[in-house]
Short mmCIF file of N, CA and C in Angstrom, two decimals:
data_model
loop_
_atom_site.label_atom_id
_atom_site.label_comp_id
_atom_site.label_asym_id
_atom_site.label_seq_id
_atom_site.Cartn_x
_atom_site.Cartn_y
_atom_site.Cartn_z
N MET A 43 -122.13 24.42 43.42
CA MET A 43 -121.92 24.23 42.31
C MET A 43 -120.75 24.73 41.78
N HIS A 44 -120.34 25.80 42.47
CA HIS A 44 -119.10 26.49 42.33
C HIS A 44 -118.04 25.93 42.60
N VAL A 45 -118.18 24.78 43.49
CA VAL A 45 -117.12 24.14 44.30
C VAL A 45 -116.66 23.28 43.39
N THR A 46 -118.11 22.90 42.18
CA THR A 46 -117.51 21.84 41.05
C THR A 46 -117.24 22.48 40.19
N GLU A 47 -117.11 23.52 40.20
CA GLU A 47 -116.52 24.01 38.67
C GLU A 47 -115.30 24.71 39.08
N MET A 48 -114.70 24.91 40.09
CA MET A 48 -113.47 25.28 40.16
C MET A 48 -112.72 23.66 40.19
N ARG A 49 -113.32 22.99 40.47
CA ARG A 49 -112.69 21.67 40.48
C ARG A 49 -112.39 21.34 39.42
N MET A 50 -113.10 21.56 38.18
CA MET A 50 -113.28 21.23 37.00
C MET A 50 -112.21 22.17 36.25
N LEU A 51 -112.22 23.43 36.85
CA LEU A 51 -111.40 24.28 36.25
C LEU A 51 -109.48 24.19 36.54
N ARG A 52 -109.69 23.84 38.17
CA ARG A 52 -108.36 23.01 38.34
C ARG A 52 -107.53 21.94 37.79
N TRP A 53 -108.83 20.83 37.39
CA TRP A 53 -108.33 19.56 36.58
C TRP A 53 -107.95 19.96 35.06
N MET A 54 -108.76 21.28 34.38
CA MET A 54 -107.99 21.41 33.10
C MET A 54 -107.08 22.04 33.28
N CYS A 55 -106.31 22.82 34.04
CA CYS A 55 -104.86 23.64 34.39
C CYS A 55 -104.08 22.71 34.72
N GLY A 56 -104.43 21.35 35.27
CA GLY A 56 -103.56 20.54 35.99
C GLY A 56 -102.86 20.96 37.12
N ARG A 57 -103.71 21.52 37.84
CA ARG A 57 -103.66 22.06 39.16
C ARG A 57 -104.19 21.24 40.39
N THR A 58 -104.03 21.51 41.79
CA THR A 58 -104.75 20.58 42.61
C THR A 58 -104.64 22.01 43.72
N LYS A 59 -105.64 21.45 44.76
CA LYS A 59 -105.81 22.40 45.88
C LYS A 59 -104.22 22.36 46.56
N ILE A 60 -103.33 21.46 46.21
CA ILE A 60 -101.97 21.47 46.91
C ILE A 60 -101.30 22.69 46.66
N ASP A 61 -101.44 23.11 45.31
CA ASP A 61 -100.79 23.84 44.59
C ASP A 61 -100.50 25.50 45.40
N LYS A 62 -102.01 25.45 45.91
CA LYS A 62 -102.59 26.78 46.26
C LYS A 62 -102.44 27.61 45.80
N ILE A 63 -102.91 27.99 44.56
CA ILE A 63 -103.47 28.50 43.23
C ILE A 63 -104.63 28.98 43.54
N ARG A 64 -104.92 30.51 43.95
CA ARG A 64 -105.93 31.46 44.36
C ARG A 64 -107.18 30.93 42.79
N ASN A 65 -108.25 31.21 43.54
CA ASN A 65 -109.44 30.98 42.34
C ASN A 65 -109.28 32.04 40.94
N GLU A 66 -109.23 33.36 41.66
CA GLU A 66 -108.98 34.20 40.96
C GLU A 66 -107.81 33.95 40.03
N VAL A 67 -106.80 33.46 40.52
CA VAL A 67 -105.67 33.24 39.20
C VAL A 67 -106.27 32.33 38.60
N ILE A 68 -107.09 31.22 38.56
CA ILE A 68 -107.61 29.87 37.54
C ILE A 68 -108.29 31.08 36.63
N TRP A 69 -109.60 31.32 37.12
CA TRP A 69 -110.62 32.11 36.21
C TRP A 69 -109.82 33.00 35.39
N GLU A 70 -109.17 34.07 35.84
CA GLU A 70 -108.29 34.77 34.49
C GLU A 70 -107.25 33.65 33.95
N LYS A 71 -107.08 32.43 33.98
CA LYS A 71 -105.88 31.65 33.26
C LYS A 71 -106.90 30.98 32.42
N VAL A 72 -108.00 30.54 32.49
CA VAL A 72 -109.05 30.09 31.95
C VAL A 72 -109.98 30.78 30.76
N GLY A 73 -110.56 31.62 31.64
CA GLY A 73 -110.95 32.76 30.61
C GLY A 73 -112.40 32.59 30.36
N VAL A 74 -113.37 31.47 31.16
CA VAL A 74 -114.67 31.01 31.09
C VAL A 74 -115.71 32.00 31.94
N ALA A 75 -116.56 31.79 31.60
CA ALA A 75 -117.68 32.38 32.67
C ALA A 75 -118.18 31.77 33.45
N PHE A 76 -118.60 32.18 34.62
CA PHE A 76 -119.44 31.30 35.39
C PHE A 76 -120.50 30.51 34.59
N VAL A 77 -120.70 29.13 35.46
CA VAL A 77 -122.02 28.09 34.87
C VAL A 77 -123.21 28.75 35.51
N ALA A 78 -123.39 29.00 36.54
CA ALA A 78 -124.95 29.82 36.57
C ALA A 78 -124.82 31.01 36.07
N ASP A 79 -124.20 31.80 35.81
CA ASP A 79 -124.47 33.11 34.92
C ASP A 79 -125.42 32.41 33.47
N LYS A 80 -124.32 31.46 32.65
CA LYS A 80 -124.66 30.93 31.83
C LYS A 80 -126.09 30.28 31.81
N ILE A 81 -126.48 29.40 32.83
CA ILE A 81 -127.77 28.83 33.18
C ILE A 81 -128.52 30.04 33.20
N ARG A 82 -128.43 30.92 33.81
CA ARG A 82 -129.44 32.13 34.20
C ARG A 82 -130.00 32.75 32.74
N GLU A 83 -128.61 33.19 31.92
CA GLU A 83 -128.44 33.61 31.14
C GLU A 83 -129.40 32.64 29.65
N THR A 84 -129.50 31.99 29.82
CA THR A 84 -130.32 30.18 29.16
C THR A 84 -131.73 30.60 29.55
N ARG A 85 -131.81 30.64 30.87
CA ARG A 85 -132.91 30.46 31.03
C ARG A 85 -134.54 32.04 30.93
N LEU A 86 -133.47 33.12 30.83
CA LEU A 86 -133.63 34.18 30.55
C LEU A 86 -134.24 34.47 28.94
N ARG A 87 -133.42 33.83 28.02
CA ARG A 87 -133.75 33.66 26.69
C ARG A 87 -134.90 32.97 26.73
N TRP A 88 -134.86 31.73 26.81
CA TRP A 88 -136.17 30.87 27.05
C TRP A 88 -137.02 31.81 27.07
N PHE A 89 -136.98 32.26 28.66
CA PHE A 89 -138.19 33.09 28.83
C PHE A 89 -138.66 34.30 27.84
N GLY A 90 -137.77 34.52 27.32
CA GLY A 90 -137.60 35.83 26.65
C GLY A 90 -138.93 35.41 25.39
N ILE A 91 -138.83 34.23 24.83
CA ILE A 91 -139.19 33.21 23.28
C ILE A 91 -140.53 33.33 23.69
N VAL A 92 -140.66 32.27 24.86
CA VAL A 92 -141.93 32.10 25.57
C VAL A 92 -142.67 33.22 25.39
N GLN A 93 -142.06 34.35 25.61
CA GLN A 93 -143.16 35.45 26.31
C GLN A 93 -143.47 36.41 24.48
N ARG A 94 -142.86 35.90 23.77
CA ARG A 94 -143.04 36.61 22.36
C ARG A 94 -144.03 35.96 21.65
N ARG A 95 -144.33 34.69 21.97
CA ARG A 95 -145.35 33.56 21.51
C ARG A 95 -146.62 34.26 21.74
N CYS A 96 -147.49 33.83 20.49
CA CYS A 96 -149.25 34.27 20.92
C CYS A 96 -149.60 33.42 22.06
N THR A 97 -150.64 34.26 22.69
CA THR A 97 -151.05 33.65 23.97
C THR A 97 -151.94 32.26 24.00
N ASP A 98 -152.12 31.66 22.66
CA ASP A 98 -152.62 30.58 22.03
C ASP A 98 -151.90 29.81 21.76
N SER A 99 -150.42 29.77 21.97
CA SER A 99 -149.16 28.24 21.55
C SER A 99 -149.13 27.69 22.80
N PRO A 100 -149.07 26.27 22.33
CA PRO A 100 -149.05 25.59 23.68
C PRO A 100 -147.96 25.99 24.82
N MET A 101 -146.62 26.83 23.69
CA MET A 101 -146.30 27.28 25.14
C MET A 101 -146.68 27.56 26.45
N ARG A 102 -147.26 28.97 25.84
CA ARG A 102 -147.73 29.82 26.75
C ARG A 102 -148.83 29.52 27.62
N ARG A 103 -149.21 27.81 26.76
CA ARG A 103 -150.53 27.51 27.89
C ARG A 103 -149.86 26.88 28.97
N CYS A 104 -148.75 26.32 28.81
CA CYS A 104 -148.23 25.41 29.75
C CYS A 104 -147.52 26.14 30.73
N LYS A 105 -147.20 27.17 30.80
CA LYS A 105 -146.75 27.97 31.41
C LYS A 105 -147.65 28.54 32.32
N ARG A 106 -149.08 28.59 32.14
CA ARG A 106 -150.19 29.06 32.80
C ARG A 106 -151.20 27.68 33.77
N LEU A 107 -150.34 26.83 33.04
CA LEU A 107 -151.20 25.38 33.52
C LEU A 107 -150.77 25.12 35.33
N ASP A 108 -151.69 24.74 35.77
CA ASP A 108 -151.89 24.72 37.05
C ASP A 108 -151.86 23.29 37.56
N VAL A 109 -150.83 21.95 37.75
CA VAL A 109 -150.92 20.75 37.90
C VAL A 109 -151.57 20.32 39.56
N GLY A 110 -152.93 20.00 39.15
CA GLY A 110 -153.38 19.17 40.63
C GLY A 110 -152.78 17.71 40.77
N GLY A 111 -152.96 17.40 42.35
CA GLY A 111 -152.69 16.37 42.46
C GLY A 111 -151.38 15.60 42.99
N THR A 112 -150.43 17.31 43.15
CA THR A 112 -148.91 16.84 43.35
C THR A 112 -149.28 16.71 45.01
N ARG A 113 -148.09 15.75 45.25
CA ARG A 113 -147.70 15.09 46.94
C ARG A 113 -147.54 16.40 47.35
N THR A 114 -147.40 16.09 49.08
CA THR A 114 -147.34 17.40 49.76
C THR A 114 -145.83 16.82 50.23
N SER A 115 -144.88 18.02 50.62
CA SER A 115 -143.82 17.84 51.05
C SER A 115 -143.65 16.64 52.45
N ARG A 116 -142.72 15.93 52.30
CA ARG A 116 -143.03 15.40 53.85
C ARG A 116 -142.00 15.45 55.08
N GLY A 117 -142.21 15.56 56.09
CA GLY A 117 -141.65 16.44 57.15
C GLY A 117 -142.34 17.50 57.86
N ARG A 118 -141.55 17.82 58.59
CA ARG A 118 -141.77 19.40 58.82
C ARG A 118 -142.26 20.15 57.97
N SER A 119 -143.01 20.91 58.39
CA SER A 119 -143.61 22.16 57.27
C SER A 119 -142.48 23.27 57.27
N LYS A 120 -142.91 24.06 56.26
CA LYS A 120 -141.73 24.74 55.74
C LYS A 120 -142.19 26.34 56.56
N LYS A 121 -140.96 27.17 57.05
CA LYS A 121 -141.60 28.44 57.81
C LYS A 121 -142.66 29.20 56.80
N VAL A 122 -143.07 29.90 57.36
CA VAL A 122 -143.76 30.94 56.38
C VAL A 122 -144.30 31.81 57.03
N PHE A 123 -144.06 33.35 56.17
CA PHE A 123 -144.17 34.40 57.09
C PHE A 123 -145.73 34.76 57.27
N GLU A 124 -146.50 34.81 58.08
CA GLU A 124 -147.96 35.32 57.67
C GLU A 124 -148.07 36.69 58.52
N ARG A 125 -149.00 37.71 57.79
CA ARG A 125 -149.19 38.33 58.57
C ARG A 125 -150.02 38.57 59.56
N GLY A 126 -150.24 38.99 60.35
CA GLY A 126 -151.29 38.94 61.65
C GLY A 126 -152.44 40.28 61.10
N ASP A 127 -152.98 40.81 60.56
CA ASP A 127 -153.20 42.03 60.02
C ASP A 127 -155.05 41.21 60.54
#
């Protein structure tokens, strides 16, 4: 995601990788926040909204919802740390 973001910022500034301008310089020139930070901020804001709702509200019930009948992943199983107690 970071690579695509940098490509878009370079495109906005009219620069290419051939110009050999450091990423930090591009960030300072444009002055925008990282997309990943904005996404995280929005998720946390939404989580706070859901948490403030009544426990009987549909949003809170969907958070606790257990969806059955999902397909298992294909291929080799994932690595799992199992305690040998």
